[in-house]
Amino acid sequence: MVNDQIKIMVVDDSSIIRKIIERGVTDKNYQLVGTASNGLEAIDIFKQTLPDIVTLDITMPEMNGLVVLEHLLAIKADVQVIVISALSDKGTAIEAIKKGAKSFIPKPFTTEQVQKTIEKLAVKVVS
Amino acid sequence: MTNKELKFVVDTTVNFFKETTGMSAECGIPYTKNGSPVMLEYSGIIGISGLRKGSIYFTSNQNLLQEMARRMLDGEEVGCDEFKDLSGEIANTISGNLRKVFGSDFHISVPVIVEGQARDIKLPKDIDAYIIPITWKENKAFLVVGLE
């Protein structure tokens, strides 16, 4: 049933990266409710669609992804955010998790990495 | 840049191609240059701020970007917009990964994309930019690292 689907949103300023991530959310249990290419657009679409899971880039035009993360959590505290970033150092990963992200995937990444991470977080959404 | 830093840049570049396409790139011997930059058809430029200042850019021809995009998107055909997007994403990912060696005060900008030759872009005269030749599936590209 459509209402049982987990709502997913993809945020990245690269259209190719968005396409690669979208390939990881084709499972019938997921519904891609929105994509955004910058931080402000992400917040706008998030408010309209209230997704359960968001993949979020950090280095983007308009607003840094870690600032976007704070806005998303203020709107929906239980949203599961996966930060996917080229800033692949341990410090950035720790900062993202401290700010409330549930997972961190460094770029470059594979579709399979995204799929597995979404699967893990989807369990938390339905429980 | 120290030899250790330069080796990390080369390793990061090789790893990027391997991870994203399944095929490693070969990096030639880096050399230094100042003045007129080497620029091919598409260039993704990242500004660097923080303790290290300067810029990093990836430049390549359309053939390389087209083949990479095909591999990354399972054969999907892409156009000019995606070539620009991919050249920026390559520069962004390699630059971002360099935080591991340059530290957390190594800040990267969003990419600026240049198509063709850019007459108004010059490498800094006071620092030597490192040019790293890249060959991937017989296609040539360059990663240019100019840092104070």
XYZ file of C-alpha atoms in Angstrom:
275
model
C 0.000 0.000 0.000
C 1.234 3.457 -0.901
C 0.549 4.798 2.609
C 2.958 2.254 4.096
C 5.812 3.349 1.878
C 8.788 5.024 3.494
C 9.178 8.545 2.141
C 12.677 9.425 0.953
C 14.221 12.701 -0.156
C 17.585 13.182 -1.919
C 19.615 16.385 -1.518
C 22.797 16.985 -3.519
C 23.943 19.781 -5.817
C 25.169 17.242 -8.389
C 22.485 15.839 -10.708
C 24.604 12.753 -11.405
C 24.960 12.019 -7.695
C 21.209 12.477 -7.221
C 20.574 9.972 -10.029
C 22.959 7.421 -8.483
C 21.276 7.750 -5.085
C 17.799 7.549 -6.653
C 18.801 4.173 -8.105
C 19.152 2.970 -4.532
C 15.572 3.812 -3.610
C 13.685 1.863 -6.266
C 12.395 -0.748 -3.797
C 8.588 -0.871 -3.743
C 8.650 -0.107 -0.020
C 10.153 3.309 -0.726
C 8.659 6.414 -2.266
C 10.964 9.154 -3.568
C 9.038 12.268 -2.521
C 11.512 14.932 -3.548
C 14.970 15.947 -4.671
C 16.805 19.221 -4.064
C 19.991 20.751 -5.428
C 20.695 23.294 -2.698
C 20.080 23.842 0.998
C 17.211 26.322 0.794
C 15.345 24.227 -1.757
C 15.874 21.206 0.497
C 14.186 22.876 3.470
C 11.310 24.058 1.292
C 10.620 20.613 -0.197
C 11.134 18.958 3.193
C 8.386 21.113 4.741
C 5.985 20.117 1.970
C 6.727 16.391 1.900
C 7.945 15.528 5.438
C 10.063 12.538 4.368
C 11.112 9.754 6.751
C 14.656 9.452 5.388
C 16.850 12.141 3.776
C 20.230 11.760 2.066
C 22.043 15.060 2.516
C 25.184 16.503 0.917
C 27.267 19.031 2.894
C 29.009 21.310 0.367
C 26.115 22.932 -1.505
C 25.121 26.374 -2.778
C 22.861 28.594 -0.666
C 23.243 26.696 2.606
C 25.741 24.188 4.028
C 24.253 20.717 4.549
C 25.104 20.649 8.258
C 23.044 23.833 8.747
C 20.250 22.284 6.669
C 20.391 19.263 8.979
C 19.578 21.440 12.010
C 16.581 22.939 10.170
C 15.257 19.509 9.144
C 15.485 18.177 12.705
C 13.700 21.283 14.013
C 10.835 20.583 11.595
C 10.679 16.809 12.149
C 12.745 15.538 15.055
C 12.582 11.850 14.107
C 13.744 12.233 10.491
C 16.560 9.793 9.648
C 19.298 11.748 7.899
C 22.171 10.125 6.008
C 24.945 12.623 5.322
C 26.784 11.781 2.082
C 29.831 13.993 1.648
C 33.162 14.400 -0.103
C 34.462 15.712 3.232
C 35.421 12.192 4.174
C 37.565 12.859 7.247
C 36.623 11.454 10.633
C 36.063 14.931 12.109
C 33.346 15.777 9.594
C 31.618 12.437 10.162
C 31.644 12.973 13.934
C 30.331 16.524 13.539
C 27.462 15.285 11.348
C 26.505 12.566 13.840
C 26.739 15.014 16.778
C 24.381 17.359 14.941
C 21.841 14.549 14.621
C 22.614 12.616 11.437
C 21.944 8.887 11.797
C 24.625 7.781 9.339
C 27.553 9.113 7.301
C 28.682 7.861 3.891
C 31.890 9.326 2.430
C 32.114 10.044 -1.295
C 32.935 8.289 -3.527
C 30.245 5.751 -2.662
C 28.322 2.947 -4.328
C 24.574 2.568 -4.812
C 24.817 -0.582 -2.686
C 26.214 1.400 0.271
C 23.266 3.770 0.063
C 20.781 0.913 -0.271
C 22.135 -0.908 2.789
C 22.130 2.251 4.887
C 18.564 3.106 3.871
C 17.476 -0.473 4.671
C 18.924 -0.162 8.199
C 17.244 3.186 8.829
C 13.958 2.012 7.297
C 13.727 -0.569 10.093
C 13.825 2.293 12.630
C 11.147 4.196 10.717
C 8.644 1.326 10.762
C 9.363 0.211 14.336
C 53.246 20.544 -0.928
C 55.259 17.852 0.733
C 55.926 14.519 -0.981
C 53.539 12.861 1.489
C 50.762 15.316 0.595
C 51.388 14.918 -3.130
C 51.306 11.112 -2.822
C 47.985 11.372 -0.975
C 46.537 13.536 -3.777
C 47.641 10.977 -6.398
C 46.301 8.018 -4.374
C 42.991 9.829 -3.816
C 42.652 10.474 -7.551
C 43.387 6.844 -8.467
C 40.918 5.657 -5.814
C 38.203 8.018 -7.064
C 38.191 6.485 -10.544
C 38.355 2.940 -9.155
C 35.451 3.487 -6.747
C 33.164 5.313 -9.165
C 33.784 3.357 -12.372
C 35.398 0.076 -11.300
C 38.453 0.949 -13.401
C 41.569 2.561 -11.972
C 43.120 5.603 -13.567
C 46.851 5.890 -14.140
C 48.557 9.013 -12.862
C 51.699 10.220 -14.604
C 54.606 11.976 -12.932
C 53.401 15.281 -11.439
C 55.160 18.451 -12.564
C 54.962 22.073 -11.524
C 53.807 25.037 -13.564
C 52.776 28.645 -13.110
C 51.178 31.216 -15.389
C 48.798 29.872 -18.051
C 46.816 26.897 -16.825
C 46.261 23.658 -18.714
C 42.562 23.475 -19.576
C 40.726 20.934 -21.707
C 37.031 20.960 -22.714
C 35.471 20.925 -19.244
C 37.008 22.055 -15.948
C 35.601 21.857 -12.442
C 37.307 24.358 -10.144
C 37.243 24.283 -6.327
C 38.388 27.243 -4.240
C 40.353 26.348 -1.125
C 40.332 28.448 2.047
C 41.434 28.010 5.637
C 45.015 27.228 6.598
C 45.794 26.366 2.968
C 44.619 28.773 0.308
C 44.399 28.346 -3.443
C 42.453 26.198 -5.842
C 42.167 22.682 -7.180
C 40.733 21.858 -10.547
C 40.006 18.817 -12.671
C 40.057 19.283 -16.434
C 39.215 16.765 -19.135
C 37.687 16.261 -22.556
C 34.094 15.255 -23.195
C 34.968 11.645 -24.108
C 36.239 10.889 -20.605
C 33.200 12.426 -18.919
C 30.802 10.670 -21.286
C 32.365 7.272 -20.642
C 32.507 7.853 -16.884
C 28.865 8.946 -16.755
C 27.821 5.869 -18.761
C 29.559 3.624 -16.241
C 28.208 5.498 -13.214
C 24.641 5.518 -14.576
C 24.552 1.989 -16.046
C 24.683 3.044 -19.681
C 22.377 6.061 -19.499
C 23.268 8.645 -22.145
C 23.983 12.112 -20.812
C 24.541 15.557 -22.321
C 26.436 18.777 -21.856
C 24.800 19.649 -18.512
C 25.885 16.331 -17.048
C 29.435 16.731 -18.383
C 29.684 20.023 -16.504
C 28.079 18.514 -13.432
C 30.451 15.545 -13.439
C 33.606 17.650 -13.878
C 32.513 19.661 -10.832
C 31.694 16.561 -8.815
C 35.079 14.971 -9.593
C 36.888 18.132 -8.438
C 34.632 18.373 -5.383
C 35.075 14.769 -4.272
C 38.844 14.641 -4.733
C 39.263 18.026 -2.982
C 36.959 17.041 -0.111
C 38.787 13.760 0.402
C 42.043 15.720 0.865
C 40.859 16.878 4.305
C 42.276 13.586 5.532
C 45.790 14.869 4.853
C 45.346 18.665 5.075
C 43.188 18.665 8.225
C 39.786 19.994 9.230
C 40.719 23.624 8.476
C 40.881 22.775 4.765
C 37.689 24.298 3.379
C 36.356 23.670 -0.097
C 33.965 25.819 -2.130
C 31.177 24.584 -4.346
C 32.502 23.901 -7.856
C 32.761 26.546 -10.551
C 32.521 24.999 -14.012
C 34.428 26.352 -16.988
C 33.761 25.153 -20.532
C 36.740 25.468 -22.869
C 39.684 27.786 -22.370
C 39.356 30.491 -19.746
C 41.517 33.479 -20.620
C 40.913 35.203 -17.297
C 42.085 32.271 -15.179
C 45.780 32.232 -14.302
C 47.735 30.053 -11.961
C 49.270 32.057 -9.096
C 52.719 33.356 -10.073
C 54.126 33.109 -6.565
C 53.384 29.407 -6.079
C 54.037 26.395 -8.219
C 50.871 24.509 -9.109
C 51.250 20.747 -9.283
C 49.893 19.246 -12.492
C 48.972 15.576 -12.203
C 48.445 13.896 -15.598
C 45.661 11.297 -15.530
C 44.896 8.593 -18.065
C 41.620 6.695 -17.797
C 40.563 4.332 -20.574
C 42.978 6.078 -22.975
C 41.430 9.461 -22.191
C 43.627 12.251 -20.849
C 42.776 14.533 -17.962
C 44.654 16.661 -15.443
C 44.258 17.435 -11.776
C 45.829 20.795 -10.943
C 46.617 21.638 -7.333
C 47.742 25.166 -6.517
C 48.021 25.727 -2.781
C 49.978 28.246 -0.727
